[in-house]
Coordinates of C-alpha atoms and ligand atoms in Angstrom, one line a residue:
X1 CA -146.4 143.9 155.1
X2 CA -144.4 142.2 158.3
X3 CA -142.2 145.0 159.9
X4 CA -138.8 143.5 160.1
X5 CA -137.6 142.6 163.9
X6 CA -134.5 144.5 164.1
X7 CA -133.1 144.1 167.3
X8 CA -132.8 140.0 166.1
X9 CA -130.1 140.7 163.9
X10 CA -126.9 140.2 164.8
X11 CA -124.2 142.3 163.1
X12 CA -123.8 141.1 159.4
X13 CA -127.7 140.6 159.0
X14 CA -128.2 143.6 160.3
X15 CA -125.3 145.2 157.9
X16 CA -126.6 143.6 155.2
X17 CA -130.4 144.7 155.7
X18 CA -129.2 148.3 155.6
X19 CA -127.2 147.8 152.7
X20 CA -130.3 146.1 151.2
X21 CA -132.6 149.7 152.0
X22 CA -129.6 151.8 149.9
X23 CA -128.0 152.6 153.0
X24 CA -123.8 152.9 153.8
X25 CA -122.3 150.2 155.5
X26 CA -121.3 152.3 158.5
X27 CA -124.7 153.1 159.6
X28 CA -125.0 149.2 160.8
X29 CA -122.5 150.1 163.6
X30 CA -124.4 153.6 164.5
X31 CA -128.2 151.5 164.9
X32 CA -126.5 148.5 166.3
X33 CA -124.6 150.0 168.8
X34 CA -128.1 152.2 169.9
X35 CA -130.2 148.8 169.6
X36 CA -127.6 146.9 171.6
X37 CA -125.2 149.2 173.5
X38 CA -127.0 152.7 174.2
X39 CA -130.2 150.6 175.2
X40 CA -132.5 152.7 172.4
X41 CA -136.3 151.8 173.1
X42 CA -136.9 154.0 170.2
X43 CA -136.0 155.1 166.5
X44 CA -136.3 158.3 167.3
X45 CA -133.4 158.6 169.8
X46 CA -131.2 157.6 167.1
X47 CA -130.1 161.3 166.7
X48 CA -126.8 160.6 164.9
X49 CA -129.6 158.9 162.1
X50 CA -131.3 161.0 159.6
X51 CA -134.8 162.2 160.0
X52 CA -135.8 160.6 156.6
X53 CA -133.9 156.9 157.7
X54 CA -135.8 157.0 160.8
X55 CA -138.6 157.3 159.8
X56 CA -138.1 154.5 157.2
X57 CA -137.1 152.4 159.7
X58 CA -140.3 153.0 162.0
X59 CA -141.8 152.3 159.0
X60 CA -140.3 148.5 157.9
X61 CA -139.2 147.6 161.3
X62 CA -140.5 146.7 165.2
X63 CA -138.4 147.9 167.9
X64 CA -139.2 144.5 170.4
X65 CA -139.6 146.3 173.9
X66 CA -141.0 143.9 176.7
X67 CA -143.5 145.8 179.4
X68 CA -143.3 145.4 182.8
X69 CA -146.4 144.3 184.6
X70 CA -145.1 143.4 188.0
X71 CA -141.8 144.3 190.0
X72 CA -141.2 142.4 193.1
X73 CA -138.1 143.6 195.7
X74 CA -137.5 140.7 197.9
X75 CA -137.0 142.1 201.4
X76 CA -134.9 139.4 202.1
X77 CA -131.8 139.2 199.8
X78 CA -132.9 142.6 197.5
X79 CA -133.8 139.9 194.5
X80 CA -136.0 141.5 192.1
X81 CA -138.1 139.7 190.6
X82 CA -139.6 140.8 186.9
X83 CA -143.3 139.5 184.7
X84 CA -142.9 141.4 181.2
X85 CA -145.6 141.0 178.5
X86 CA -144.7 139.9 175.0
X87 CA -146.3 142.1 172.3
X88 CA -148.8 138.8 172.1
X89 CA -150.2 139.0 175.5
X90 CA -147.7 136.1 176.6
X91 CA -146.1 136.6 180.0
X92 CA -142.7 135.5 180.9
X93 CA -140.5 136.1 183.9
X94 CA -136.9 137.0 184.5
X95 CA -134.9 137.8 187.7
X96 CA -131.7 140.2 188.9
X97 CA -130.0 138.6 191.9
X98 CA -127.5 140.8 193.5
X99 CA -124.0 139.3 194.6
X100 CA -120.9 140.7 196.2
X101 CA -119.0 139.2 192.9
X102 CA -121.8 141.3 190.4
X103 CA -125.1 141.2 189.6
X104 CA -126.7 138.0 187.8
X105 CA -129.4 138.1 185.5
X106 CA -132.0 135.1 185.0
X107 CA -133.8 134.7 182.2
X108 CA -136.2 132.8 180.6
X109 CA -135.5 130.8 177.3
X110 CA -139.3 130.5 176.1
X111 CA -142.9 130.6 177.1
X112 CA -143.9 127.7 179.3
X113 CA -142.3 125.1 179.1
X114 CA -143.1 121.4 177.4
X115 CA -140.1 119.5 179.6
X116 CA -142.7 118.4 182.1
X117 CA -140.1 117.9 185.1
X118 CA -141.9 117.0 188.1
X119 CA -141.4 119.5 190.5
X120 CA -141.0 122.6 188.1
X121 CA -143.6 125.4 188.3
X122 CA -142.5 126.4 184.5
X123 CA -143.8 123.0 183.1
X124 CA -147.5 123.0 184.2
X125 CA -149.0 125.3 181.5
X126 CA -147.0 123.5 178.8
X127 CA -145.5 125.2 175.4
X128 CA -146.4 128.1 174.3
X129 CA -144.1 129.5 172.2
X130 CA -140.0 130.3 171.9
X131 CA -138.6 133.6 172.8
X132 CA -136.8 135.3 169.7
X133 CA -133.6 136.8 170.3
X134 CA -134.5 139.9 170.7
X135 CA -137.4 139.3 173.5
X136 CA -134.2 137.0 175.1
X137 CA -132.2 140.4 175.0
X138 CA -134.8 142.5 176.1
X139 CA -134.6 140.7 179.4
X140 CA -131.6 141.8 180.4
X141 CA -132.2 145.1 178.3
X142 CA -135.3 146.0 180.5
X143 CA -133.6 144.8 183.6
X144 CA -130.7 147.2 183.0
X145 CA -132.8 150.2 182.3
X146 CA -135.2 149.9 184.8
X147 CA -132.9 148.7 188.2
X148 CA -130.2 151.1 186.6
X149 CA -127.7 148.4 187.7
X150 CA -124.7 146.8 185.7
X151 CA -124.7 143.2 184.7
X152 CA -121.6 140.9 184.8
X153 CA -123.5 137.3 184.4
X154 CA -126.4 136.0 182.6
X155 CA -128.0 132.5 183.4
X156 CA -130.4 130.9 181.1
X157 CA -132.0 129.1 184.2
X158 CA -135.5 130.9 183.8
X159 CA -138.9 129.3 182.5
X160 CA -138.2 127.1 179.3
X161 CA -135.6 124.5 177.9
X162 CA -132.7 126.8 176.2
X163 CA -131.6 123.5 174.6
X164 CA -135.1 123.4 173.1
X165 CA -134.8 127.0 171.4
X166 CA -131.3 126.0 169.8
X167 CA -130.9 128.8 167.2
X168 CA -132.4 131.7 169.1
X169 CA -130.8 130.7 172.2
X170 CA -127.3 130.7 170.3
X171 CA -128.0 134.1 168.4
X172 CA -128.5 135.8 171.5
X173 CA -125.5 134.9 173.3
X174 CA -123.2 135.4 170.3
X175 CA -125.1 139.1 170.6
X176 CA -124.8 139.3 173.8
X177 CA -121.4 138.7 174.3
X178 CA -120.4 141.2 170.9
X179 CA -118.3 143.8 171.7
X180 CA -120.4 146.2 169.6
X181 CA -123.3 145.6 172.2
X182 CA -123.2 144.7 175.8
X183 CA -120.0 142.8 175.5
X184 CA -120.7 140.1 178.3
X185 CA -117.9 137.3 177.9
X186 CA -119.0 133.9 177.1
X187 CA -117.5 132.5 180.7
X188 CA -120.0 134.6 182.6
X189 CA -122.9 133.1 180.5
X190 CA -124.5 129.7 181.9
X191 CA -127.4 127.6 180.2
X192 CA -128.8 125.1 182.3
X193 CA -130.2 122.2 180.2
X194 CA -132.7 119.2 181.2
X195 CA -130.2 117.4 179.2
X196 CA -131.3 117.2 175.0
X197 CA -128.2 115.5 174.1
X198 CA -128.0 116.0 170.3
X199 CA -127.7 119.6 170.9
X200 CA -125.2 119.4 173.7
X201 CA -123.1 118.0 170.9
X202 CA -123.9 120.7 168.7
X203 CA -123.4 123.3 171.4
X204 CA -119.8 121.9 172.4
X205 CA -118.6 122.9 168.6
X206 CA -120.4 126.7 168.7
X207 CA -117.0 127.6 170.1
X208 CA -119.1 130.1 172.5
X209 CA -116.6 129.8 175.9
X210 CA -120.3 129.3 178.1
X211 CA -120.6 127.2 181.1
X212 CA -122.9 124.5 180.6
X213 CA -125.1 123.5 183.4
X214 CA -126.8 119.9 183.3
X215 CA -130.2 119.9 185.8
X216 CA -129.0 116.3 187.1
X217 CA -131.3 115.7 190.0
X218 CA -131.0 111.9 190.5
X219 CA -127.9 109.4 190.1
X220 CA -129.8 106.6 188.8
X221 CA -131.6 106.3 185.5
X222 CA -135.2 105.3 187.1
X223 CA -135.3 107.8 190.2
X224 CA -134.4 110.4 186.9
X225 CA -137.0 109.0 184.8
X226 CA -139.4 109.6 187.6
X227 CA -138.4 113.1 188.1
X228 CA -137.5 114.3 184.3
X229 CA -139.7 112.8 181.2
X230 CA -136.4 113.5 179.4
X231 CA -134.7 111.2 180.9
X232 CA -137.2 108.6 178.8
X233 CA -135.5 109.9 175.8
X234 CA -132.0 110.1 176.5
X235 CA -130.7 108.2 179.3
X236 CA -128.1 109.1 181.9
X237 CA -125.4 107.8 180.1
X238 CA -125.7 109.1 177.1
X239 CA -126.2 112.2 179.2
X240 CA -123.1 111.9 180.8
X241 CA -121.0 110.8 178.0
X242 CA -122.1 114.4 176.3
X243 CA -121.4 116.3 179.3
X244 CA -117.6 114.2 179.1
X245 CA -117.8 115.4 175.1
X246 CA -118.7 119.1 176.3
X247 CA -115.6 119.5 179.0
X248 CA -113.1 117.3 176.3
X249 CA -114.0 119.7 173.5
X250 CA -113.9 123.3 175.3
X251 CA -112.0 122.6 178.3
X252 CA -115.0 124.2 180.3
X253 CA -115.7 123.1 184.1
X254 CA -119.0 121.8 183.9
X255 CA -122.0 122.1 186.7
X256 CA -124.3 119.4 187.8
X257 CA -127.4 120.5 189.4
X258 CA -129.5 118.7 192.0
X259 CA -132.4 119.3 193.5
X260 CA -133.0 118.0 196.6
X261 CA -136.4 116.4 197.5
X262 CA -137.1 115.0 200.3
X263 CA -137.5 111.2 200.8
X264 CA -137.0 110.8 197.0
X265 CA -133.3 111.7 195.8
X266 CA -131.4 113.0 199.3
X267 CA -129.8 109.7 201.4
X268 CA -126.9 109.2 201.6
X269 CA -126.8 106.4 198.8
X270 CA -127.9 108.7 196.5
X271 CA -124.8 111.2 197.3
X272 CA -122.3 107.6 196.6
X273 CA -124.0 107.0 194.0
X274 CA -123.8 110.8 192.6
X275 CA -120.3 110.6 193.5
X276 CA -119.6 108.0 191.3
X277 CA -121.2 109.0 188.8
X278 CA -118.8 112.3 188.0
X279 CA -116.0 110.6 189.6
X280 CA -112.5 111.9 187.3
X281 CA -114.9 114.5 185.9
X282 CA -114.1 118.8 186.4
X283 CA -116.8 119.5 187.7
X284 CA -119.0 121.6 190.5
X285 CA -122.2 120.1 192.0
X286 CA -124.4 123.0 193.2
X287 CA -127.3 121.6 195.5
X288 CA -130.7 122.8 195.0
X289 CA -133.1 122.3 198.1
X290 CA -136.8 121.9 196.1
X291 CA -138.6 124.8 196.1
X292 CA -141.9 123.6 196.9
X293 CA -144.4 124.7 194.6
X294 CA -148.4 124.7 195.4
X295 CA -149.5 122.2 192.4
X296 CA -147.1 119.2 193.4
X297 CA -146.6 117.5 197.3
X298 CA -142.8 117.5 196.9
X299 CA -140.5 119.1 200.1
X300 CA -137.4 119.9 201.3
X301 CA -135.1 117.7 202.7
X302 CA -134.2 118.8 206.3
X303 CA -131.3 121.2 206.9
X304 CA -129.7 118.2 208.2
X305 CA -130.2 115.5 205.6
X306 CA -128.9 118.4 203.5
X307 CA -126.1 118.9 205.0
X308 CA -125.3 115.4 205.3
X309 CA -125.1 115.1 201.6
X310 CA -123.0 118.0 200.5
X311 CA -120.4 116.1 203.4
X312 CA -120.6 112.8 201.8
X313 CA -119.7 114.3 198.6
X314 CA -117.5 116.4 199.6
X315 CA -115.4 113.0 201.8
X316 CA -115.1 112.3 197.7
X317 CA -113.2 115.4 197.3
X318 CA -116.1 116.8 195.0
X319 CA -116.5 120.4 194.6
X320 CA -120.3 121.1 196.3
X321 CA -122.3 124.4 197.0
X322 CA -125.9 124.4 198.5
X323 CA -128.0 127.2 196.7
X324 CA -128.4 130.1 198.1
X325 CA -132.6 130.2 198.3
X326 CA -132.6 133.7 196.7
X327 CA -136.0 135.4 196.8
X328 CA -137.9 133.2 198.2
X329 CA -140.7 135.7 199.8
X330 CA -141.3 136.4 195.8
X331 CA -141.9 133.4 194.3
X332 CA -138.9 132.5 193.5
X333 CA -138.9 128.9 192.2
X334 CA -138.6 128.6 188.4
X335 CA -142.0 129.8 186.8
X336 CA -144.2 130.6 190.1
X337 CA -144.8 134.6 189.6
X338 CA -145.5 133.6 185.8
X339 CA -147.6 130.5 187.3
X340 CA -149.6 133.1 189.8
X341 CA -150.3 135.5 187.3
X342 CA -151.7 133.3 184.9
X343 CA -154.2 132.0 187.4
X344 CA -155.0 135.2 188.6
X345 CA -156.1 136.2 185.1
X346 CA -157.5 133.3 184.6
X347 CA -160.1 133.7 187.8
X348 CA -161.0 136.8 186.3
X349 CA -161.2 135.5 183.0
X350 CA -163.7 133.1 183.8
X351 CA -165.7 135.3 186.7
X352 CA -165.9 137.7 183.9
X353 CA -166.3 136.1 180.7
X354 CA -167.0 132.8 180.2
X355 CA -167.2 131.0 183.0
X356 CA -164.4 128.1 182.0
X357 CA -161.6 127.0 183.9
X358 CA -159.0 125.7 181.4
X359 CA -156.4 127.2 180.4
X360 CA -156.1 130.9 179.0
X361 CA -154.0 130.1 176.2
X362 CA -156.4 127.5 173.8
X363 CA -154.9 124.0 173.2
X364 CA -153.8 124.1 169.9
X365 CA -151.7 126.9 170.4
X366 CA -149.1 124.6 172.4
X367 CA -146.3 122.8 170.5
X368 CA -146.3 119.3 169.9
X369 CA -143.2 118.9 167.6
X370 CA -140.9 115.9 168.5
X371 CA -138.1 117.1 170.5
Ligands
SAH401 N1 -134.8 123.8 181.4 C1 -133.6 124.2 182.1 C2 -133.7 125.4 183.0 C3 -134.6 125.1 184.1 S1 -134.5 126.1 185.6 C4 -133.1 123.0 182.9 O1 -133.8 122.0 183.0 O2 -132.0 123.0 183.4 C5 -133.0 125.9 186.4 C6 -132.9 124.8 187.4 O3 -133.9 124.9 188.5 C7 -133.1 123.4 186.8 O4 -132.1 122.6 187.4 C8 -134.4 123.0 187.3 O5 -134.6 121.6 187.3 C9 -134.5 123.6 188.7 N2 -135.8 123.7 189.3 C10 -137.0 124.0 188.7 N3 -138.0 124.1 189.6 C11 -137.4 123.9 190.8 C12 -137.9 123.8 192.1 N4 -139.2 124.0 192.4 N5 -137.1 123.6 193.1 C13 -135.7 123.4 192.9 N6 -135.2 123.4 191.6 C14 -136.0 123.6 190.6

């Protein structure tokens, strides 16, 4: 029989799974709050629980837990850097940045990626599967317990397409945010989206109080096309009409992210052009110089160039911040540690084994549903 994955339910499923076992209603609260609050890796340290109901719930259900294989302390800025393995062998990354304001947590929506954007480390490998909520928990679980550091803000910004993971991506932040677990309000959640505009929509009526970050990147639909395949699906302006839609129904400032490459998206034309394309909106544009990554010949624009743009928009009386590179002696760009550690496996993989030099994961195990 399939054990039951207990630290995906959210309150009332979780309520009524106990209920369903013969249980009393009030032992939900006691295992949620030790799933969720107290940080429980397992049953028994549930020592308000009975012997004999921990040991039934060993027995029906899996208590998710994701293993560190690698730590990484940038020397730099302090960034940490985690690789956790998923009880399947898939790897996935997730980073603590420290700030004066709190610490941040990034994490990763799924495994791979199938968004293909050009200059993204996470995309190479493809798809290869969605996180459930509680492996999207355990990220910031795992990064709590083992940094012993408090988290104030959590940004889906990791490897995979949030907007492409709708109803696990959505459970966890309603879980995260309960105040029965690690009660971390909506407005210090971000999910940064390549832009799937039917679920924008459906986002903008959760009612969830997150900011929603749209990875912009160009101002016109054919330099975007170039660098985002998605951009073949839905166009810029049905992009920006459901970014419009988003702020109109929950009155939340929206951010635009851009990554700079250079010679392809940073002139000064580009910044007009980006200017008027959220001219009247409330909005923040944070600028993203590219992180060059080993598999593609993009680079940074000059410090110059850069600074040139944030200027021009800022002349329009936009609201601009460069990133901050954080980490960047760890592999910091979206995917890379994950991206490393695949390849290194793989060397040995095929020294050792068989000799090949695809991919670890075997084809068919990548998605290929419609988005
Ligand atoms: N799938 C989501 C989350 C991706 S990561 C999205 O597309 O928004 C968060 C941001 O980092 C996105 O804006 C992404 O486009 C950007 N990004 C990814 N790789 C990058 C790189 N090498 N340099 C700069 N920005 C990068």
């Amino acid at each position: 029989m399939e054990k039951t994955d207990i630290k995906s339910m959210d309150y009332p499923e979780l309520s009524a799974f106990l209920t369903g076992m013969g249980e009393k209603s009030f032992r939900a609260g006691q295992i949620y709050q030790w799933l969720h609050e107290k940080l429980a890796q397992s049953f028994s340290e549930m020592t308000n629980l009975s012997a004999a109901l921990r040991e039934r719930l060993n027995e029906s259900c899996e208590l998710t837990c994701l293993e560190p294989v690698e730590i990484l302390t940038s020397r730099i800025d302090g960034t940490q850097k985690y690789l956790f393995r998923l009880a399947d062998g898939n790897v996935i990354e997730s980073v603590l940045m420290k700030y004066h304001h709190g610490n941040s947590v990034c994490i990763s929506s799924q495994a791979g990626c199938r968004m293909g954007c050009r200059f993204c480390a996470s995309t190479i490998g493809g798809l290869k599967r969605n996180l459930t909520p509680a492996e999207l928990l355990e990220q910031v679980y795992q990064i709590r317990r083992l940094s012993g550091e408090r988290v104030s803000n959590v940004v889906l910004m990791g490897t995979g397409e949030p907007l492409d993971n709708y109803e696990n991506v959505k459970k966890f932040i309603c879980m995260l945010s309960d105040e029965r677990g690690q009660n971390i309000s909506g407005r210090n959640i971000t999910l940064s989206t390549c832009g799937i505009v039917p679920n924008i929509y459906r986002l903008a009526k959760e009612g969830l109080q997150i900011t929603l970050a749209l990875s912009l990147h160009a101002s016109s639909q054919e330099k975007r096309r170039d660098l985002m395949p998605i951009a073949n699906k839905y166009s810029l302006d049905q992009v920006m009409e459901a970014c419009r839609s988003y702020y109109d129904l929950t009155g939340r400032r929206l951010t635009f992210e851009y990554s700079l490459v250079g010679g392809v998206n940073d002139t000064v034309r580009d910044a007009q052009e980006l200017a008027g394309l959220v001219r009247g909106m409330n909005c923040h544009i944070n600028l993203i110089p590219v992180n060059p990554i080993e598999e593609r010949s993009y680079v940074q624009s000059d410090k110059k160039t850069i600074l040139k743009f944030k200027n021009k928009l800022e002349n329009y009386g936009i609201n601009v911040t460069i990133r901050r590179e954080m980490g960047r002696d760890v592999n910091g760009a979206c995917g890379q540690l994950r991206r490393h550690y695949i390849e290194e496996t793989k060397d040995t993989h095929s020294l050792q084994d068989t000799g090949q030099t695809g991919p670890i994961c075997p084809k068919g195990t990548e998605s290929e549903e419609e988005i």
